Coordinates of C-alpha atoms in Angstrom, one line a residue:
X241 CA -57.1 34.2 8.0
X242 CA -57.5 31.8 5.1
X243 CA -60.2 34.1 3.5
X244 CA -57.8 37.0 3.7
X245 CA -55.0 35.1 1.9
X246 CA -57.4 34.0 -0.8
X247 CA -58.5 37.5 -1.3
X248 CA -54.9 38.7 -1.4
X249 CA -54.1 36.1 -4.0
X250 CA -57.0 37.1 -6.2
X251 CA -55.9 40.8 -6.0
X252 CA -52.4 39.9 -7.1
X253 CA -53.6 37.7 -9.9
X254 CA -55.8 40.6 -11.1
X255 CA -52.9 43.0 -11.0
X256 CA -50.8 40.5 -13.0
X257 CA -53.6 40.3 -15.6
X258 CA -53.7 44.0 -15.9
X259 CA -49.9 44.2 -16.6
X260 CA -50.2 41.4 -19.2
X261 CA -53.0 43.2 -21.0
X262 CA -51.0 46.4 -20.9
X263 CA -48.2 44.5 -22.6
X264 CA -50.5 43.3 -25.4
X265 CA -50.7 39.6 -24.2
X266 CA -53.8 37.7 -23.8
X267 CA -54.5 36.2 -20.3
X268 CA -53.8 32.7 -21.5
X269 CA -50.5 33.6 -23.1
X270 CA -49.5 35.7 -20.1
X271 CA -50.1 32.7 -17.8
X272 CA -48.2 30.3 -20.2
X273 CA -45.2 32.7 -20.4
X274 CA -45.0 33.0 -16.7
X275 CA -45.1 29.2 -16.2
X276 CA -42.4 28.5 -18.8
X277 CA -40.2 31.1 -17.3
X278 CA -40.6 29.6 -13.8
X279 CA -39.9 26.0 -15.1
X280 CA -36.8 27.1 -17.1
X281 CA -35.3 28.9 -14.1
X282 CA -35.9 25.8 -11.9
X283 CA -34.4 23.2 -14.3
X284 CA -31.4 25.4 -15.5
X285 CA -29.9 25.0 -12.0
X286 CA -29.1 21.4 -13.0
X287 CA -28.2 21.9 -16.6
X288 CA -29.6 23.0 -20.0
X289 CA -33.1 21.8 -20.9
X290 CA -33.3 22.4 -24.6
X291 CA -32.6 19.2 -26.6
X292 CA -30.1 20.7 -29.0
X293 CA -27.8 21.8 -26.2
X294 CA -28.2 18.5 -24.4
X295 CA -27.3 16.6 -27.6
X296 CA -24.1 18.6 -27.9
X297 CA -23.2 17.9 -24.3
X298 CA -23.9 14.2 -24.8
X299 CA -21.5 14.2 -27.7
X300 CA -18.8 16.0 -25.7
X301 CA -19.3 13.5 -22.8
X302 CA -18.9 10.5 -25.2
X303 CA -15.5 11.9 -26.2
X304 CA -14.3 12.8 -22.7
X305 CA -15.3 9.5 -21.2
X306 CA -13.1 7.6 -23.6
X307 CA -10.0 8.2 -21.4
X308 CA -11.8 7.0 -18.3
X309 CA -13.3 4.0 -20.2
X310 CA -9.8 3.0 -21.3
X311 CA -8.7 3.1 -17.7
X312 CA -11.7 1.1 -16.7
X313 CA -10.9 -1.5 -19.4
X314 CA -7.4 -1.8 -18.0
X315 CA -8.5 -2.4 -14.4
X316 CA -11.0 -5.0 -15.6
X317 CA -8.3 -6.8 -17.5
X318 CA -6.0 -6.8 -14.5
X319 CA -8.8 -8.2 -12.3
X320 CA -9.4 -11.0 -14.8
X321 CA -5.7 -11.8 -15.1
X322 CA -4.7 -11.7 -11.4
X323 CA -8.0 -12.8 -9.8
X324 CA -7.5 -16.5 -10.5
X325 CA -4.2 -16.4 -8.7
X326 CA -5.6 -14.8 -5.5
X327 CA -6.4 -17.1 -2.6
X328 CA -8.2 -16.9 0.7
X329 CA -6.4 -18.3 3.7
X330 CA -7.8 -19.6 7.0
X331 CA -5.5 -20.8 9.8
X332 CA -6.2 -22.4 13.1
X333 CA -3.7 -21.2 15.7
X334 CA -3.3 -21.0 19.4
X335 CA -3.6 -17.3 20.3
X336 CA -3.0 -15.3 23.4
X337 CA -6.4 -13.7 22.9
X338 CA -8.0 -17.1 23.6
X339 CA -6.2 -17.8 26.9
X340 CA -8.7 -18.7 29.6
X341 CA -8.0 -20.4 32.9
X342 CA -4.5 -21.0 31.8
X343 CA -5.4 -23.0 28.6
X344 CA -5.0 -21.8 25.1
X345 CA -7.9 -22.4 22.7
X346 CA -7.9 -22.4 18.9
X347 CA -8.3 -19.1 17.2
X348 CA -9.2 -18.7 13.5
X349 CA -7.0 -16.3 11.6
X350 CA -7.9 -15.3 8.1
X351 CA -6.1 -13.4 5.3
X352 CA -5.2 -13.6 1.7
X353 CA -2.4 -14.7 -0.5
X354 CA -1.1 -14.9 -4.1
X355 CA 0.0 -18.0 -6.1
X356 CA 3.5 -17.7 -7.7
X357 CA 6.2 -19.8 -9.2
X358 CA 9.4 -19.7 -7.1
X359 CA 12.4 -21.9 -7.5
X360 CA 10.4 -24.4 -9.6
X361 CA 7.8 -24.7 -6.9
X362 CA 4.2 -23.5 -6.8
X363 CA 3.9 -21.4 -3.7
X364 CA 1.6 -19.0 -2.0
X365 CA 3.0 -15.7 -0.8
X366 CA 1.3 -14.2 2.3
X367 CA 2.1 -12.5 5.6
X368 CA 3.6 -14.4 8.5
X369 CA 1.0 -13.0 10.9
X370 CA -1.8 -14.6 8.9
X371 CA -0.5 -18.2 9.5
X372 CA 1.9 -17.7 12.5
X373 CA 1.9 -20.7 14.7
X374 CA -0.1 -22.9 12.4
X375 CA 1.0 -26.2 11.1
X376 CA 0.3 -27.2 7.5
X377 CA -2.6 -29.4 8.5
X378 CA -4.3 -26.4 10.2
X379 CA -4.1 -24.1 7.2
X380 CA -6.9 -24.1 4.5
X381 CA -6.3 -22.3 1.2
X382 CA -9.4 -21.5 -0.9
X383 CA -8.6 -21.2 -4.6
X384 CA -10.5 -19.0 -7.0
X385 CA -12.0 -22.1 -8.7
X386 CA -13.5 -23.3 -5.4
X387 CA -11.0 -26.0 -4.5
X388 CA -9.7 -26.1 -0.9
X389 CA -6.1 -27.2 -0.5
X390 CA -3.5 -27.4 2.3
X391 CA 0.2 -26.5 2.1
X392 CA 3.0 -29.1 2.0
X393 CA 5.5 -26.8 3.8
X394 CA 5.5 -23.4 5.5
X395 CA 8.4 -21.0 5.8
X396 CA 8.3 -17.7 7.6
X397 CA 10.5 -14.8 8.8
X398 CA 9.3 -12.7 11.8
X399 CA 11.7 -9.8 11.0
X400 CA 10.0 -9.0 7.7
X401 CA 6.5 -10.6 8.2
X402 CA 7.1 -12.8 5.1
X403 CA 5.6 -16.3 4.8
X404 CA 5.8 -18.7 1.9
X405 CA 3.7 -21.9 1.6
X406 CA 4.5 -24.6 -0.9
X407 CA 1.4 -26.2 -2.3
X408 CA 1.2 -29.6 -4.1
X409 CA -0.8 -28.4 -7.1
X410 CA 0.4 -27.4 -10.6
X411 CA -2.8 -26.8 -12.5
X412 CA -3.3 -23.3 -11.1
X413 CA -2.8 -19.8 -12.3
X414 CA 0.2 -18.0 -10.9
X415 CA 0.8 -14.3 -11.0
X416 CA 3.7 -12.5 -12.6
X417 CA 6.1 -10.5 -10.3
X418 CA 7.2 -6.9 -11.0
X419 CA 10.1 -4.8 -9.9
X420 CA 9.2 -2.7 -6.8
X421 CA 12.3 -0.6 -7.2
X422 CA 10.7 1.0 -10.3
X423 CA 7.5 2.0 -8.4
X424 CA 7.0 5.7 -8.1
X425 CA 4.7 7.8 -5.9
X426 CA 1.5 8.5 -7.9
X427 CA 1.5 5.1 -9.7
X428 CA -1.9 3.5 -10.0
X429 CA -2.3 0.2 -8.2
X430 CA -5.0 -2.4 -7.4
X431 CA -5.2 -4.3 -4.1
X432 CA -6.6 -7.8 -4.1
X433 CA -7.8 -9.8 -1.1
X434 CA -10.5 -10.9 1.3
X435 CA -11.5 -7.9 3.5
X436 CA -13.9 -9.0 6.2
X437 CA -14.1 -12.4 4.6
X438 CA -15.3 -11.0 1.3
X439 CA -13.1 -13.1 -0.9
X440 CA -11.6 -11.9 -4.2
X441 CA -12.3 -8.2 -3.6
X442 CA -10.5 -5.6 -5.6
X443 CA -9.8 -1.9 -4.8
X444 CA -8.1 0.8 -6.8
X445 CA -5.8 3.6 -5.7
X446 CA -2.3 5.0 -6.0
X447 CA 1.1 4.6 -4.4
X448 CA 1.0 7.5 -1.9
X449 CA 4.3 7.0 -0.2
X450 CA 7.5 4.9 -0.2
X451 CA 10.1 3.9 2.4
X452 CA 7.7 3.9 5.4
X453 CA 9.5 2.7 8.5
X454 CA 9.2 2.6 12.3
X455 CA 5.5 1.7 12.0
X456 CA 3.8 0.5 15.2
X457 CA 2.4 -2.8 14.1
X458 CA 0.9 -3.9 17.4
X459 CA 2.1 -7.3 18.6
X460 CA 4.2 -7.8 15.4
X461 CA 8.0 -8.1 15.7
X462 CA 8.6 -6.7 12.2
X463 CA 12.0 -5.1 12.6
X464 CA 13.0 -4.6 9.0
X465 CA 10.5 -2.2 7.5
X466 CA 10.5 -0.4 4.1
X467 CA 6.8 -0.3 3.2
X468 CA 5.0 1.1 0.2
X469 CA 2.0 3.2 1.2
X470 CA -1.2 3.2 -0.7
X471 CA -4.7 4.7 -0.5
X472 CA -6.2 1.6 -2.2
X473 CA -8.7 0.3 0.4
X474 CA -7.0 -2.3 2.6
X475 CA -9.0 -3.8 5.5
X476 CA -8.7 -6.7 7.9
X477 CA -8.5 -9.8 5.7
X478 CA -6.5 -8.1 3.0
X479 CA -3.2 -9.1 4.7
X480 CA -1.1 -11.2 2.4
X481 CA -2.9 -10.2 -0.8
X482 CA -1.1 -8.7 -3.7
X483 CA -0.7 -5.1 -4.6
X484 CA -0.6 -5.0 -8.5
X485 CA 0.6 -2.4 -11.0
X486 CA -1.1 -1.5 -14.3
X487 CA 1.0 -4.1 -16.1
X488 CA -0.7 -6.8 -14.1
X489 CA 2.4 -7.5 -12.0
X490 CA 2.6 -8.0 -8.3
X491 CA 4.7 -5.2 -6.8
X492 CA 3.9 -5.6 -3.2
X493 CA 2.2 -7.8 -0.5
X494 CA -0.4 -6.0 1.5
X495 CA 0.4 -6.2 5.2
X496 CA -1.0 -3.5 7.4
X497 CA -3.3 -0.5 7.8
X498 CA -3.0 2.7 9.9
X499 CA -6.4 3.1 11.5
X500 CA -8.0 4.4 14.7
X501 CA -11.2 2.6 13.9
X502 CA -9.9 -0.8 12.8
X503 CA -11.0 -0.2 9.2
X504 CA -9.7 1.5 6.1
X505 CA -8.9 5.2 6.5
X506 CA -6.9 5.6 3.2
X507 CA -3.5 4.6 4.6
X508 CA -2.4 1.0 3.9
X509 CA 1.1 -0.5 3.7
X510 CA 2.6 -3.3 1.5
X511 CA 5.9 -5.1 1.6
X512 CA 7.7 -4.3 -1.7
X513 CA 8.0 -7.4 -3.7
X514 CA 11.8 -7.1 -4.1
X515 CA 12.1 -7.1 -0.3
X516 CA 9.7 -10.0 -0.1
X517 CA 11.5 -12.0 -2.7
X518 CA 14.9 -11.5 -1.0
X519 CA 13.6 -13.2 2.1
X520 CA 11.3 -15.7 0.3
X521 CA 14.0 -17.1 -2.0
X522 CA 16.3 -17.8 0.9
X523 CA 13.5 -19.5 2.9
X524 CA 12.7 -21.8 0.0
X525 CA 16.3 -22.6 -0.9
X526 CA 17.9 -22.9 2.5
X527 CA 15.0 -22.9 5.1
X528 CA 16.6 -19.9 6.9
X529 CA 17.5 -16.3 6.1
X530 CA 21.1 -15.2 6.3
X531 CA 21.4 -11.4 6.7
X532 CA 24.4 -9.2 6.1
X533 CA 26.3 -7.2 8.7
X534 CA 28.3 -4.0 8.5
X535 CA 29.3 -3.5 12.1
X536 CA 28.2 -0.1 13.3
X537 CA 25.9 1.2 16.0
X538 CA 23.9 4.2 14.8
X539 CA 22.6 7.3 16.4
X540 CA 18.8 7.2 16.5
X541 CA 18.8 10.8 17.9
X542 CA 20.6 12.3 14.9
X543 CA 18.3 15.3 14.1
X544 CA 18.1 18.4 12.0
X545 CA 20.2 20.5 14.4
X546 CA 22.9 17.8 14.5
X547 CA 22.9 17.7 10.7
X548 CA 23.3 21.4 10.5
X549 CA 26.2 21.4 12.9
X550 CA 27.9 18.8 10.7
X551 CA 27.5 21.1 7.7
X552 CA 24.4 19.5 6.1
X553 CA 21.6 21.8 4.8
X554 CA 19.0 19.1 5.4
X555 CA 18.4 16.1 7.6
X556 CA 19.9 13.1 5.6
X557 CA 22.2 10.3 6.5
X558 CA 22.9 8.6 9.8
X559 CA 25.7 9.1 12.4
X560 CA 28.0 6.3 13.6
X561 CA 28.2 5.9 17.3
X562 CA 30.5 2.9 17.6
X563 CA 32.3 0.6 15.2
X564 CA 32.5 -3.1 16.0
X565 CA 36.2 -4.3 16.0
X566 CA 37.3 -6.5 13.1
X567 CA 33.9 -5.8 11.3
X568 CA 33.5 -4.8 7.7
X569 CA 33.0 -1.2 8.9
X570 CA 36.2 -1.3 10.9
X571 CA 38.2 -2.7 8.0
X572 CA 36.7 0.0 5.7
X573 CA 38.1 2.7 8.1
X574 CA 34.8 4.0 9.5
X575 CA 35.0 5.9 12.8
X576 CA 32.6 7.1 15.5
X577 CA 31.1 10.4 14.4
X578 CA 31.1 9.6 10.7
X579 CA 27.9 10.4 8.9
X580 CA 27.0 7.8 6.3
X581 CA 25.2 9.7 3.5
X582 CA 24.7 7.0 0.8
X583 CA 25.1 3.3 0.2
X584 CA 25.7 2.2 -3.4
X585 CA 24.3 5.6 -4.5
X586 CA 21.1 5.4 -2.5
X587 CA 20.6 8.4 -0.2
X588 CA 20.3 7.3 3.4
X589 CA 17.2 8.8 5.0
X590 CA 17.8 7.8 8.6
X591 CA 19.3 5.0 10.8
X592 CA 16.4 2.6 10.1
X593 CA 16.9 3.0 6.4
X594 CA 20.6 2.0 6.5
X595 CA 19.9 -1.0 8.8
X596 CA 17.2 -2.2 6.3
X597 CA 19.5 -1.8 3.3
X598 CA 22.3 -3.7 4.9
X599 CA 20.1 -6.5 6.1
X600 CA 18.5 -6.8 2.7
X601 CA 21.9 -7.1 1.0
X602 CA 23.7 -10.3 0.0
X603 CA 26.3 -11.6 2.3
X604 CA 29.7 -11.1 0.6
X605 CA 28.6 -8.1 -1.4
X606 CA 31.0 -5.2 -1.7
X607 CA 29.1 -1.9 -1.0
X608 CA 30.2 1.7 -1.5
X609 CA 29.5 4.1 1.4
X610 CA 29.6 7.8 1.0
X611 CA 30.8 9.3 4.3
X612 CA 30.9 12.8 5.7
X613 CA 33.8 13.4 8.2
X614 CA 34.9 16.8 9.5
X615 CA 33.3 18.6 6.6
X616 CA 34.8 16.3 3.9
X617 CA 32.9 13.8 1.8
X618 CA 34.6 10.7 0.6
X619 CA 33.8 7.1 -0.4
X620 CA 34.8 3.8 1.3
X621 CA 34.2 0.2 0.3
X622 CA 33.1 -2.5 2.7
X623 CA 32.5 -6.2 2.1
X624 CA 29.5 -7.3 4.1
X625 CA 29.6 -10.5 6.2
X626 CA 27.0 -12.7 7.8
X627 CA 25.2 -11.1 10.7
X628 CA 26.2 -12.5 14.1
X629 CA 23.6 -13.8 16.5
X630 CA 23.2 -10.7 18.6
X631 CA 24.3 -7.7 16.5
X632 CA 24.0 -4.2 18.1
X633 CA 22.5 -2.7 15.0
X634 CA 23.9 -2.7 11.5

């Protein structure tokens, strides 16, 4: 068989030589032309091979990459500015996962945080679930310069997953805070933290959503949700770390991921810094959070069909079921069946949205509510009061 193939190859080579001679080429030139043609076809699949064309492409690349290089320079600067203010947190708590034979054993929780100045104090912002149940002497904060410190005081709020720790150091870098109300979908952001214990990691992405509510956060009791969504990689250990805009300002605190595998799948959530600050300031100033109350029970089953029946072309707003007697809502004249469309100009997306807006408002604030009743839209004003111990909803 091998002899036959060799013979066949010789025959075809001889035929090729005859064609080359017929074309006026010497055998050597014919062989060279055939080889060059073969090489050119093979290499051209990946780009031009002649040096002149490649030189032009190299020049074009140098011009085009300037935009990307400017972006890379910006992210590098942000990392250098914010990195020194990012901390790694380890807390020793008694957890249900460690219950054995009726006795709770210590569990190590880990997360991230960011150093800030608040009310004249140097503090660390983080998530409550990172240090929940831990006393100050059971919390270790690793600074970027290698120092390990412990907090003087800890404040936390389970309804928002906010935690603030006062630290007794002043010779540290603190991060500037931005305005999360100005954040738009598509904005570039960087997420800082210690995923899987890899301290001072940085990832890059965009804001991919806003106003994310009704998230299932496992054992967490986070009732007031209004998360920013990002595709910047967030993994276990990133909790409590900052989400930063291109101005180098903290616009969110990373708090959760949506994942079926336990790792990053491109959907992470952060508490907007304005929401975080509303709670943090009260914790530091008063030790507790006082929330506002409107005095309505809302219809969680208000759907598109109900909205259409009320005369709305799309599903917006939330419907009032009951009004608490002598409440701000009652004094403003709200009635069962009213559909609240806006609060202080903000379009209400659903019942959870209005509940969050009310609870994140100052006690004593006068708010303007846009109401739909029997096909007519009008405004009413209500002065919010402190929330009672066991409110029905808003």
